[in-house]
Amino acid sequence: AACYSSDCRVKCRAMGFSSGKCIDSKCKCYK
């Protein structure tokens, strides 16, 4: 599955992280 930066950020924020980005086509969240 493709990783979209905007979707990733939204998902991460919804889980309580400050943001997220795509690395190797996976969404990675960070504090």
CSV table of C-alpha atoms in Angstrom, one decimal:
chain,number,residue,atom,x,y,z
A,1,ALA,CA,0.0,0.0,0.0
A,2,ALA,CA,1.2,3.5,-0.8
A,3,CYS,CA,1.9,5.9,2.0
A,4,TYR,CA,0.6,9.4,1.7
A,5,SER,CA,2.3,12.0,3.9
A,6,SER,CA,-0.9,13.9,4.6
A,7,ASP,CA,-2.9,10.8,5.6
A,8,CYS,CA,0.0,9.7,7.7
A,9,ARG,CA,0.2,12.9,9.7
A,10,VAL,CA,-3.6,12.9,10.3
A,11,LYS,CA,-3.5,9.3,11.6
A,12,CYS,CA,-0.5,10.0,13.8
A,13,ARG,CA,-2.1,13.1,15.3
A,14,ALA,CA,-5.3,11.1,15.9
A,15,MET,CA,-3.2,8.6,18.0
A,16,GLY,CA,-1.6,11.4,20.0
A,17,PHE,CA,1.6,11.9,18.2
A,18,SER,CA,2.8,15.3,17.0
A,19,SER,CA,3.3,14.2,13.4
A,20,GLY,CA,4.4,11.5,11.1
A,21,LYS,CA,6.0,10.8,7.8
A,22,CYS,CA,6.4,8.1,5.2
A,23,ILE,CA,9.6,6.0,5.4
A,24,ASP,CA,10.0,3.1,3.0
A,25,SER,CA,6.3,3.3,2.1
A,26,LYS,CA,5.2,3.0,5.7
A,27,CYS,CA,3.7,5.6,8.0
A,28,LYS,CA,6.1,6.4,10.9
A,29,CYS,CA,4.8,8.5,13.8
A,30,TYR,CA,7.0,10.6,16.0
A,31,LYS,CA,6.4,12.6,19.2
